[in-house]
Amino acid sequence: MANSQRYTREIPHRFRLEAQRFSDGYISLPNRYISPETGTKEFENITLSGKGTILSYTIVHTPSDQFKLAKPYAVAIIETEEGARLTSMITDSEFEDVKIGAKVELVFRKIMEEGHSGILNYGYKAIVVK
Amino acid sequence: MVGIVGYGSYVPRYRIKISTIADQWGDNAATIEKGLMLQEKTVPGRDEDTITIAVEAAKNAVKRAGINPQDIGAVYIGSESHPYAVKPSGTVLIDALGIGPHVHVADFEFACKAGSEAMFVAYSHVKSGNMPYAMGIGADTSQGAPGDALEYSASAGGSAYIFGSENVIAEVIDTHSFTSDTADFWRREYQMYPRHGGRFTGEPAYFKHVLNATGIILEKSGMKASDFAHAVFHMPNGRFPLKAGKTFGFTDEQMKQGWIVNLMGNTYSGSSITGFSAIMDILKPGERALLISFGSGAGSDAFVFEATENITAVQNKAPKIREMLESNRTYLTYGQYVAYRRKIQFND
């Protein structure tokens, strides 16, 4: 997310979790037109439920400047219940609850600000469901 | 019949206690808590703002309404803390919820009553037959200057109401607005914090508008306090709404469900309408509720609602506001609060 054109183009997957289910079963978030598994171009558009499981995670203590006010924060690879895999920041959760296998739900949050005068980027973050 | 078909609220999980703020500024915590009748207030997370709060509240409203978001013809967000000076909050919300693009969107501003005016306009669209559904939202991440009395109350949260004419859960029986130019509270362009007229915010502002709006809508609708199960008045602190209610004979029992200010603070555009959301969470078919907002500047919107038999089926379809307020709380120190609220200047 670096400019207003990209912000606008990424709205379907960042705001609404719109994904593609390919005929070979691969589910992609964000948009792809060719499956990385088999190369098929046959897919249907689906909307993910926002529920998933943590496959792996890390705690970021030394972030890039854009995220310095959020530190420390967790970033996780999440598999949604539909089978899509995505990377997401974790919010509103205790680090002790961020574990492999923990259930999460995606919520709508501000991801970053482009300085004092640039656009505000919104999208999904994950909350651990206890 | 035209009325509410779905409603939803959201408050952040972060809190600061009134005593924490009082300790910082050398005020007597017990005196402040007793005077304002507040215990703690909500604080937005570092990744939350009026837009994200409005989106979460609106999602809960759509869940309860059980309608296709594409059928919503208008979306209005009222707030005094829209994140952009120029760029609507509402456009982010419609794209997050899958509403539109064939939808009328506007951001409203009127201090603490911007949310009820969004509801007022949404209701009027449906009543006129312009569209099947319209949504009015009030959300804020309100600011009080460090050390100012407002800092004890200014908090974060919001509620969304979808109006329609089918499967109505609470019918609008009557509405009224009472407005005049009153300089009780304001914030100039580029200023970080609002200014206010101290005690002038009371009798000549809050009470003048709230009591007139209430008196007139009761007269118009031919009702009296005993005709209502619940009433909620705008909550700039704990004391003002209780005093306003007492003036018309509303009892503690009628006032207590909507009076959430002691745990939430003043969520500005989301204040009275989130108190009303707490009422909607328990309102029974046939019961009436009175909603009286107030916005500095100044004006007051009044609504009389009557619940239909449909209300009980939707109350559990989304989180209830008192459950949100009373669970999952994370308390901040004053230092954390200052950083969360960006009350200190950072380099780019």
Short mmCIF file of C-alpha atoms in Angstrom, two decimals:
data_model
loop_
_atom_site.label_atom_id
_atom_site.label_comp_id
_atom_site.label_asym_id
_atom_site.label_seq_id
_atom_site.Cartn_x
_atom_site.Cartn_y
_atom_site.Cartn_z
CA MET A 1 0.00 0.00 0.00
CA ALA A 2 1.99 2.94 -1.15
CA ASN A 3 -0.12 5.26 -3.22
CA SER A 4 -3.71 6.24 -3.83
CA GLN A 5 -4.00 4.21 -7.07
CA ARG A 6 -2.87 1.02 -5.36
CA TYR A 7 -5.12 1.77 -2.36
CA THR A 8 -8.14 1.99 -4.65
CA ARG A 9 -7.19 -1.11 -6.68
CA GLU A 10 -6.78 -3.25 -3.56
CA ILE A 11 -10.14 -2.35 -1.98
CA PRO A 12 -11.94 -5.60 -2.96
CA HIS A 13 -9.54 -7.88 -1.08
CA ARG A 14 -8.38 -5.53 1.68
CA PHE A 15 -11.85 -4.20 2.60
CA ARG A 16 -14.16 -7.07 1.70
CA LEU A 17 -11.93 -10.18 1.61
CA GLU A 18 -12.91 -10.92 -1.97
CA ALA A 19 -10.86 -13.93 -3.13
CA GLN A 20 -10.62 -16.33 -6.08
CA ARG A 21 -11.32 -20.07 -5.90
CA PHE A 22 -9.59 -21.79 -8.84
CA SER A 23 -10.86 -24.96 -10.46
CA ASP A 24 -7.84 -26.85 -9.00
CA GLY A 25 -8.94 -25.88 -5.49
CA TYR A 26 -6.36 -23.12 -4.87
CA ILE A 27 -7.79 -20.05 -3.18
CA SER A 28 -6.06 -16.75 -3.69
CA LEU A 29 -6.18 -13.56 -1.68
CA PRO A 30 -5.33 -11.07 -3.17
CA ASN A 31 -6.38 -11.25 -6.81
CA ARG A 32 -4.64 -13.62 -9.19
CA TYR A 33 -5.75 -14.65 -12.63
CA ILE A 34 -3.61 -17.78 -12.91
CA SER A 35 -3.37 -20.51 -10.27
CA PRO A 36 0.22 -20.97 -9.02
CA GLU A 37 -0.59 -24.67 -8.48
CA THR A 38 -1.62 -25.79 -11.98
CA GLY A 39 -1.68 -22.67 -14.13
CA THR A 40 -5.44 -22.84 -14.65
CA LYS A 41 -7.26 -19.60 -15.38
CA GLU A 42 -10.65 -20.96 -14.33
CA PHE A 43 -11.87 -19.45 -11.07
CA GLU A 44 -14.92 -18.11 -9.26
CA ASN A 45 -15.00 -15.06 -7.00
CA ILE A 46 -15.76 -15.78 -3.36
CA THR A 47 -15.92 -13.69 -0.18
CA LEU A 48 -14.00 -15.08 2.78
CA SER A 49 -15.80 -15.36 6.11
CA GLY A 50 -12.91 -13.75 8.01
CA LYS A 51 -12.49 -16.76 10.31
CA GLY A 52 -9.20 -18.64 10.38
CA THR A 53 -6.31 -20.27 12.25
CA ILE A 54 -2.74 -19.11 12.91
CA LEU A 55 -0.22 -21.26 10.99
CA SER A 56 2.83 -19.28 12.09
CA TYR A 57 3.65 -15.93 13.66
CA THR A 58 6.38 -13.59 14.79
CA ILE A 59 6.55 -10.65 17.19
CA VAL A 60 7.95 -7.48 15.62
CA HIS A 61 10.02 -5.35 18.00
CA THR A 62 11.93 -3.34 15.40
CA PRO A 63 9.44 -2.27 12.78
CA SER A 64 9.80 -0.04 9.77
CA ASP A 65 9.08 3.65 10.40
CA GLN A 66 5.47 3.35 9.22
CA PHE A 67 4.66 0.93 12.04
CA LYS A 68 6.88 2.28 14.82
CA LEU A 69 3.94 3.50 16.91
CA ALA A 70 2.40 0.02 16.85
CA LYS A 71 5.39 -1.86 18.29
CA PRO A 72 5.62 -4.46 19.56
CA TYR A 73 3.06 -6.26 17.43
CA ALA A 74 2.48 -9.74 16.09
CA VAL A 75 2.26 -10.69 12.44
CA ALA A 76 0.79 -14.06 11.54
CA ILE A 77 0.29 -16.32 8.57
CA ILE A 78 -3.35 -17.30 8.76
CA GLU A 79 -5.28 -20.02 6.97
CA THR A 80 -8.92 -19.05 6.58
CA GLU A 81 -11.66 -21.63 6.95
CA GLU A 82 -12.00 -21.60 3.14
CA GLY A 83 -8.30 -22.53 2.78
CA ALA A 84 -6.84 -19.18 1.71
CA ARG A 85 -3.52 -18.19 3.30
CA LEU A 86 -2.79 -14.59 4.14
CA THR A 87 -0.40 -12.50 6.21
CA SER A 88 -1.96 -10.18 8.76
CA MET A 89 -1.04 -8.01 11.71
CA ILE A 90 -2.63 -9.13 14.99
CA THR A 91 -4.45 -6.48 17.02
CA ASP A 92 -6.34 -6.24 20.32
CA SER A 93 -4.83 -9.52 21.55
CA GLU A 94 -2.38 -10.55 24.26
CA PHE A 95 0.89 -12.03 23.00
CA GLU A 96 0.37 -15.04 25.28
CA ASP A 97 -2.74 -15.89 23.24
CA VAL A 98 -0.95 -15.64 19.88
CA LYS A 99 -0.10 -19.30 19.24
CA ILE A 100 0.10 -21.69 16.32
CA GLY A 101 -3.37 -23.18 15.97
CA ALA A 102 -5.13 -20.24 17.70
CA LYS A 103 -8.45 -19.22 16.16
CA VAL A 104 -8.65 -15.70 14.77
CA GLU A 105 -11.22 -13.38 13.24
CA LEU A 106 -10.42 -10.62 10.79
CA VAL A 107 -11.60 -7.10 11.62
CA PHE A 108 -11.49 -3.79 9.75
CA ARG A 109 -8.70 -1.51 10.96
CA LYS A 110 -6.41 1.30 9.93
CA ILE A 111 -3.19 -0.33 8.70
CA MET A 112 -0.98 2.71 8.26
CA GLU A 113 -0.85 6.41 7.51
CA GLU A 114 1.23 7.88 4.74
CA GLY A 115 2.87 10.61 6.80
CA HIS A 116 0.90 13.61 8.06
CA SER A 117 -0.67 14.47 4.70
CA GLY A 118 -0.93 11.21 2.72
CA ILE A 119 -3.82 8.78 2.53
CA LEU A 120 -4.95 6.51 5.34
CA ASN A 121 -4.74 2.84 4.48
CA TYR A 122 -7.44 0.55 5.83
CA GLY A 123 -7.75 -3.22 5.67
CA TYR A 124 -7.92 -6.38 7.72
CA LYS A 125 -6.18 -7.28 10.95
CA ALA A 126 -6.71 -10.39 13.03
CA ILE A 127 -7.97 -10.72 16.60
CA VAL A 128 -7.34 -13.94 18.54
CA VAL A 129 -10.68 -15.49 19.53
CA LYS A 130 -10.57 -17.03 22.99
CA MET B 1 -44.83 1.41 8.92
CA VAL B 2 -41.35 2.99 8.84
CA GLY B 3 -38.72 2.45 11.49
CA ILE B 4 -35.52 0.69 12.47
CA VAL B 5 -34.89 -2.68 10.80
CA GLY B 6 -31.37 -3.21 12.15
CA TYR B 7 -29.00 -1.61 14.64
CA GLY B 8 -25.46 -2.19 15.85
CA SER B 9 -22.80 -0.66 18.05
CA TYR B 10 -19.09 -0.85 18.67
CA VAL B 11 -16.76 0.39 21.40
CA PRO B 12 -12.99 -0.15 21.50
CA ARG B 13 -11.59 -2.43 24.23
CA TYR B 14 -9.22 0.18 25.68
CA ARG B 15 -10.17 2.17 28.78
CA ILE B 16 -8.72 4.81 31.04
CA LYS B 17 -10.02 5.31 34.54
CA ILE B 18 -11.15 8.77 35.61
CA SER B 19 -8.87 8.39 38.65
CA THR B 20 -5.85 7.87 36.33
CA ILE B 21 -6.53 11.19 34.57
CA ALA B 22 -7.24 12.98 37.87
CA ASP B 23 -3.97 11.72 39.36
CA GLN B 24 -2.07 13.07 36.35
CA TRP B 25 -3.42 16.60 36.76
CA GLY B 26 -3.57 16.85 40.52
CA ASP B 27 -7.36 16.76 40.68
CA ASN B 28 -9.22 14.94 43.40
CA ALA B 29 -10.41 11.72 41.74
CA ALA B 30 -13.31 11.13 44.12
CA THR B 31 -14.62 14.66 43.59
CA ILE B 32 -14.43 14.32 39.78
CA GLU B 33 -16.02 10.85 39.79
CA LYS B 34 -18.86 12.06 41.99
CA GLY B 35 -19.31 15.38 40.18
CA LEU B 36 -19.38 13.95 36.67
CA MET B 37 -20.73 10.51 37.70
CA LEU B 38 -18.09 8.78 35.60
CA GLN B 39 -15.80 5.81 36.38
CA GLU B 40 -13.90 5.26 33.14
CA LYS B 41 -14.04 6.01 29.43
CA THR B 42 -13.31 4.18 26.19
CA VAL B 43 -10.16 4.96 24.21
CA PRO B 44 -9.65 4.02 20.54
CA GLY B 45 -6.88 1.55 19.73
CA ARG B 46 -3.91 2.84 17.78
CA ASP B 47 -5.43 1.39 14.61
CA GLU B 48 -8.98 2.63 15.24
CA ASP B 49 -10.70 5.83 14.15
CA THR B 50 -14.20 7.04 13.34
CA ILE B 51 -14.19 5.07 10.09
CA THR B 52 -13.22 1.71 11.62
CA ILE B 53 -15.66 2.20 14.51
CA ALA B 54 -18.46 3.09 12.07
CA VAL B 55 -17.66 0.03 9.93
CA GLU B 56 -17.84 -2.37 12.90
CA ALA B 57 -21.11 -0.81 14.13
CA ALA B 58 -22.61 -0.88 10.63
CA LYS B 59 -21.63 -4.55 10.15
CA ASN B 60 -23.54 -5.37 13.33
CA ALA B 61 -26.55 -3.39 12.05
CA VAL B 62 -26.54 -5.30 8.73
CA LYS B 63 -26.29 -8.61 10.64
CA ARG B 64 -29.39 -7.73 12.66
CA ALA B 65 -31.32 -6.39 9.65
CA GLY B 66 -30.53 -9.49 7.59
CA ILE B 67 -30.75 -7.48 4.38
CA ASN B 68 -28.64 -7.36 1.23
CA PRO B 69 -26.27 -4.36 1.69
CA GLN B 70 -26.87 -3.53 -1.98
CA ASP B 71 -30.46 -2.55 -1.10
CA ILE B 72 -29.28 0.33 1.13
CA GLY B 73 -29.88 3.56 -0.77
CA ALA B 74 -28.19 6.09 1.51
CA VAL B 75 -25.44 6.06 4.15
CA TYR B 76 -24.72 9.01 6.41
CA ILE B 77 -21.99 9.12 9.06
CA GLY B 78 -22.18 11.82 11.71
CA SER B 79 -18.96 12.65 13.57
CA GLU B 80 -16.82 15.49 14.85
CA SER B 81 -13.70 13.38 14.29
CA HIS B 82 -13.85 12.34 10.62
CA PRO B 83 -10.26 11.21 9.88
CA TYR B 84 -9.97 13.31 6.73
CA ALA B 85 -10.64 17.04 6.38
CA VAL B 86 -11.46 16.34 2.72
CA LYS B 87 -12.42 12.78 1.72
CA PRO B 88 -15.57 11.17 3.03
CA SER B 89 -15.66 8.60 5.81
CA GLY B 90 -18.79 7.15 4.22
CA THR B 91 -17.09 6.04 1.00
CA VAL B 92 -14.68 3.82 2.94
CA LEU B 93 -17.61 2.35 4.85
CA ILE B 94 -19.74 1.52 1.82
CA ASP B 95 -16.85 -0.24 0.10
CA ALA B 96 -16.04 -2.17 3.29
CA LEU B 97 -19.64 -3.36 3.61
CA GLY B 98 -20.37 -3.97 -0.08
CA ILE B 99 -22.95 -1.20 -0.29
CA GLY B 100 -23.34 0.71 -3.55
CA PRO B 101 -21.96 2.13 -5.79
CA HIS B 102 -25.60 3.16 -6.42
CA VAL B 103 -25.93 4.86 -3.04
CA HIS B 104 -26.12 8.41 -1.68
CA VAL B 105 -23.33 9.06 0.83
CA ALA B 106 -22.57 12.07 3.02
CA ASP B 107 -20.62 12.88 6.17
CA PHE B 108 -22.46 14.95 8.75
CA GLU B 109 -21.09 17.21 11.45
CA PHE B 110 -22.95 18.83 14.35
CA ALA B 111 -20.88 18.30 17.50
CA CYS B 112 -22.54 15.53 19.57
CA LYS B 113 -25.76 15.22 17.56
CA ALA B 114 -24.31 14.41 14.12
CA GLY B 115 -25.33 10.76 14.61
CA SER B 116 -28.97 11.46 15.37
CA GLU B 117 -29.19 13.86 12.43
CA ALA B 118 -27.84 11.07 10.18
CA MET B 119 -30.66 8.90 11.56
CA PHE B 120 -33.16 11.71 11.04
CA VAL B 121 -32.29 12.03 7.34
CA ALA B 122 -32.09 8.26 6.79
CA TYR B 123 -35.56 7.85 8.31
CA SER B 124 -36.95 10.66 6.15
CA HIS B 125 -35.66 9.01 2.94
CA VAL B 126 -37.49 5.79 3.71
CA LYS B 127 -40.63 7.59 4.88
CA SER B 128 -40.78 9.56 1.63
CA GLY B 129 -40.50 6.36 -0.41
CA ASN B 130 -37.16 7.38 -1.96
CA MET B 131 -35.51 4.07 -1.15
CA PRO B 132 -36.18 0.79 0.69
CA TYR B 133 -33.39 1.19 3.25
CA ALA B 134 -31.14 3.99 4.53
CA MET B 135 -28.47 3.93 7.24
CA GLY B 136 -27.62 6.63 9.76
CA ILE B 137 -24.44 6.27 11.84
CA GLY B 138 -22.88 8.26 14.66
CA ALA B 139 -19.24 7.52 15.59
CA ASP B 140 -16.47 9.47 17.20
CA THR B 141 -12.98 9.35 18.65
CA SER B 142 -13.50 12.58 20.51
CA GLN B 143 -10.71 14.71 21.92
CA GLY B 144 -10.40 16.78 25.06
CA ALA B 145 -7.40 19.01 25.67
CA PRO B 146 -4.95 17.68 28.30
CA GLY B 147 -5.98 18.91 31.73
CA ASP B 148 -9.36 20.23 30.49
CA ALA B 149 -12.61 19.00 32.06
CA LEU B 150 -13.51 17.45 28.69
CA GLU B 151 -10.59 15.05 28.97
CA TYR B 152 -12.50 13.15 31.65
CA SER B 153 -15.39 12.36 29.30
CA ALA B 154 -14.31 12.51 25.62
CA SER B 155 -14.31 8.88 24.47
CA ALA B 156 -14.71 6.58 21.46
CA GLY B 157 -17.51 4.46 20.06
CA GLY B 158 -20.49 4.50 17.76
CA SER B 159 -23.78 3.04 16.59
CA ALA B 160 -25.54 2.45 13.29
CA TYR B 161 -29.25 2.30 12.50
CA ILE B 162 -30.83 0.98 9.30
CA PHE B 163 -34.30 2.33 8.56
CA GLY B 164 -36.80 0.50 6.37
CA SER B 165 -40.48 -0.20 5.90
CA GLU B 166 -40.51 -4.03 5.99
CA ASN B 167 -39.69 -6.21 9.01
CA VAL B 168 -39.50 -3.11 11.19
CA ILE B 169 -38.27 -3.83 14.73
CA ALA B 170 -38.97 -0.36 16.19
CA GLU B 171 -41.41 2.01 14.51
CA VAL B 172 -40.74 5.74 14.49
CA ILE B 173 -43.85 7.25 16.06
CA ASP B 174 -42.71 10.88 16.01
CA THR B 175 -39.67 13.12 15.57
CA HIS B 176 -38.82 16.70 16.41
CA SER B 177 -35.76 18.96 16.23
CA PHE B 178 -35.04 22.08 18.28
CA THR B 179 -32.10 24.19 17.07
CA SER B 180 -30.60 27.63 17.63
CA ASP B 181 -27.21 29.32 17.17
CA THR B 182 -25.56 28.93 20.58
CA ALA B 183 -21.81 29.32 21.10
CA ASP B 184 -21.34 26.74 23.85
CA PHE B 185 -18.64 24.55 22.26
CA TRP B 186 -16.60 24.77 19.05
CA ARG B 187 -13.40 23.81 17.30
CA ARG B 188 -11.85 25.99 14.63
CA GLU B 189 -10.17 24.63 11.49
CA TYR B 190 -6.63 23.18 12.16
CA GLN B 191 -7.20 23.22 15.93
CA MET B 192 -6.53 19.92 17.70
CA TYR B 193 -8.89 20.39 20.63
CA PRO B 194 -12.33 21.95 21.02
CA ARG B 195 -13.06 24.98 23.21
CA HIS B 196 -16.15 25.35 25.36
CA GLY B 197 -18.02 27.92 27.40
CA GLY B 198 -17.63 26.16 30.77
CA ARG B 199 -20.86 26.53 32.73
CA PHE B 200 -22.52 28.13 29.68
CA THR B 201 -22.69 24.60 28.23
CA GLY B 202 -25.32 23.73 30.86
CA GLU B 203 -28.57 25.68 31.22
CA PRO B 204 -28.37 27.94 28.11
CA ALA B 205 -27.16 25.14 25.85
CA TYR B 206 -27.78 21.51 26.88
CA PHE B 207 -30.87 22.01 29.02
CA LYS B 208 -32.51 24.68 26.84
CA HIS B 209 -32.38 22.47 23.73
CA VAL B 210 -32.91 19.09 25.36
CA LEU B 211 -35.85 20.21 27.49
CA ASN B 212 -37.53 22.03 24.61
CA ALA B 213 -37.11 19.10 22.22
CA THR B 214 -38.43 16.68 24.86
CA GLY B 215 -41.35 18.86 25.89
CA ILE B 216 -42.45 19.45 22.33
CA ILE B 217 -42.23 15.83 21.17
CA LEU B 218 -44.20 14.68 24.22
CA GLU B 219 -46.84 17.31 23.43
CA LYS B 220 -46.90 16.45 19.70
CA SER B 221 -47.22 12.72 20.34
CA GLY B 222 -49.68 13.19 23.22
CA MET B 223 -47.46 11.13 25.52
CA LYS B 224 -46.05 11.49 29.01
CA ALA B 225 -43.12 9.88 30.82
CA SER B 226 -45.20 6.93 32.04
CA ASP B 227 -45.96 5.95 28.41
CA PHE B 228 -42.32 4.92 27.95
CA ALA B 229 -40.39 1.87 29.12
CA HIS B 230 -37.04 3.63 28.63
CA ALA B 231 -35.60 7.04 27.85
CA VAL B 232 -32.11 8.20 26.94
CA PHE B 233 -30.76 11.74 26.79
CA HIS B 234 -27.38 12.85 25.43
CA MET B 235 -24.69 12.07 28.01
CA PRO B 236 -21.92 14.70 28.18
CA ASN B 237 -21.48 13.52 31.79
CA GLY B 238 -23.52 11.36 34.10
CA ARG B 239 -25.45 14.14 35.79
CA PHE B 240 -27.00 16.14 32.91
CA PRO B 241 -29.13 13.35 31.38
CA LEU B 242 -30.49 12.25 34.76
CA LYS B 243 -31.48 15.82 35.59
CA ALA B 244 -33.14 16.25 32.17
CA GLY B 245 -35.08 13.01 32.60
CA LYS B 246 -36.21 13.90 36.11
CA THR B 247 -37.64 17.21 34.81
CA PHE B 248 -40.24 15.23 32.86
CA GLY B 249 -40.85 12.63 35.55
CA PHE B 250 -38.76 9.78 34.13
CA THR B 251 -37.85 7.37 36.92
CA ASP B 252 -34.46 5.80 37.66
CA GLU B 253 -35.85 2.53 36.31
CA GLN B 254 -36.70 4.18 32.96
CA MET B 255 -33.33 5.93 32.75
CA LYS B 256 -30.90 3.22 33.84
CA GLN B 257 -30.61 1.00 30.75
CA GLY B 258 -29.61 3.79 28.35
CA TRP B 259 -27.36 5.52 30.91
CA ILE B 260 -24.05 3.92 29.91
CA VAL B 261 -21.92 7.05 30.29
CA ASN B 262 -20.31 5.93 33.58
CA LEU B 263 -18.55 3.08 31.73
CA MET B 264 -18.22 4.60 28.25
CA GLY B 265 -17.73 8.35 28.68
CA ASN B 266 -19.12 10.77 26.12
CA THR B 267 -18.77 9.28 22.64
CA TYR B 268 -20.06 12.56 21.16
CA SER B 269 -21.99 11.66 17.96
CA GLY B 270 -22.22 8.13 19.30
CA SER B 271 -23.41 9.06 22.81
CA SER B 272 -27.21 9.13 23.03
CA ILE B 273 -27.62 6.74 20.10
CA THR B 274 -25.34 4.14 21.73
CA GLY B 275 -27.34 4.52 24.96
CA PHE B 276 -30.39 3.92 22.77
CA SER B 277 -28.67 0.80 21.38
CA ALA B 278 -28.48 -0.53 24.97
CA ILE B 279 -32.24 0.09 25.20
CA MET B 280 -32.87 -1.68 21.88
CA ASP B 281 -30.97 -4.69 23.29
CA ILE B 282 -33.71 -5.27 25.88
CA LEU B 283 -36.78 -3.47 24.50
CA LYS B 284 -39.86 -5.70 24.38
CA PRO B 285 -42.61 -5.72 21.72
CA GLY B 286 -45.08 -2.90 22.31
CA GLU B 287 -42.72 -0.95 24.58
CA ARG B 288 -41.87 2.67 23.75
CA ALA B 289 -38.51 4.40 24.04
CA LEU B 290 -37.57 8.08 23.90
CA LEU B 291 -34.26 9.19 22.33
CA ILE B 292 -33.12 12.79 22.85
CA SER B 293 -29.77 13.86 21.41
CA PHE B 294 -27.91 17.12 21.89
CA GLY B 295 -25.22 18.75 19.81
CA SER B 296 -23.42 21.90 20.80
CA GLY B 297 -23.83 24.81 18.51
CA ALA B 298 -26.69 23.88 19.32
CA GLY B 299 -29.57 21.54 18.69
CA SER B 300 -31.49 18.54 19.92
CA ASP B 301 -33.17 15.75 17.92
CA ALA B 302 -36.04 13.83 19.50
CA PHE B 303 -37.45 10.44 18.49
CA VAL B 304 -40.30 8.35 19.88
CA PHE B 305 -39.96 4.65 19.00
CA GLU B 306 -42.28 1.72 19.60
CA ALA B 307 -40.93 -1.84 19.38
CA THR B 308 -42.70 -4.38 17.19
CA GLU B 309 -42.95 -8.13 17.70
CA ASN B 310 -39.92 -8.52 15.34
CA ILE B 311 -37.46 -7.04 17.84
CA THR B 312 -36.83 -10.12 19.97
CA ALA B 313 -35.65 -12.18 16.99
CA VAL B 314 -32.81 -9.77 16.14
CA GLN B 315 -31.48 -8.69 19.54
CA ASN B 316 -29.09 -11.67 19.81
CA LYS B 317 -27.83 -11.56 16.22
CA ALA B 318 -24.94 -9.20 17.08
CA PRO B 319 -23.00 -8.26 20.23
CA LYS B 320 -24.95 -6.23 22.82
CA ILE B 321 -23.46 -2.94 23.92
CA ARG B 322 -23.48 -3.54 27.68
CA GLU B 323 -21.61 -6.82 27.12
CA MET B 324 -19.04 -4.91 25.04
CA LEU B 325 -18.66 -2.30 27.78
CA GLU B 326 -18.41 -4.72 30.66
CA SER B 327 -16.05 -7.34 29.21
CA ASN B 328 -12.65 -7.56 27.55
CA ARG B 329 -11.33 -4.28 28.97
CA THR B 330 -7.69 -3.22 28.72
CA TYR B 331 -6.76 -0.33 31.02
CA LEU B 332 -4.17 2.22 29.92
CA THR B 333 -1.77 4.36 31.92
CA TYR B 334 -1.92 8.11 31.26
CA GLY B 335 1.32 7.83 29.27
CA GLN B 336 -0.13 5.08 27.05
CA TYR B 337 -3.33 7.09 26.67
CA VAL B 338 -1.40 10.16 25.49
CA ALA B 339 0.44 8.07 22.91
CA TYR B 340 -2.73 6.27 21.75
CA ARG B 341 -4.55 9.57 21.33
CA ARG B 342 -1.55 11.28 19.67
CA LYS B 343 -1.62 14.08 22.21
CA ILE B 344 2.12 14.46 21.73
CA GLN B 345 3.84 15.50 18.52
CA PHE B 346 5.85 12.95 16.56
CA ASN B 347 8.31 13.48 13.76
CA ASP B 348 7.21 12.29 10.33
#
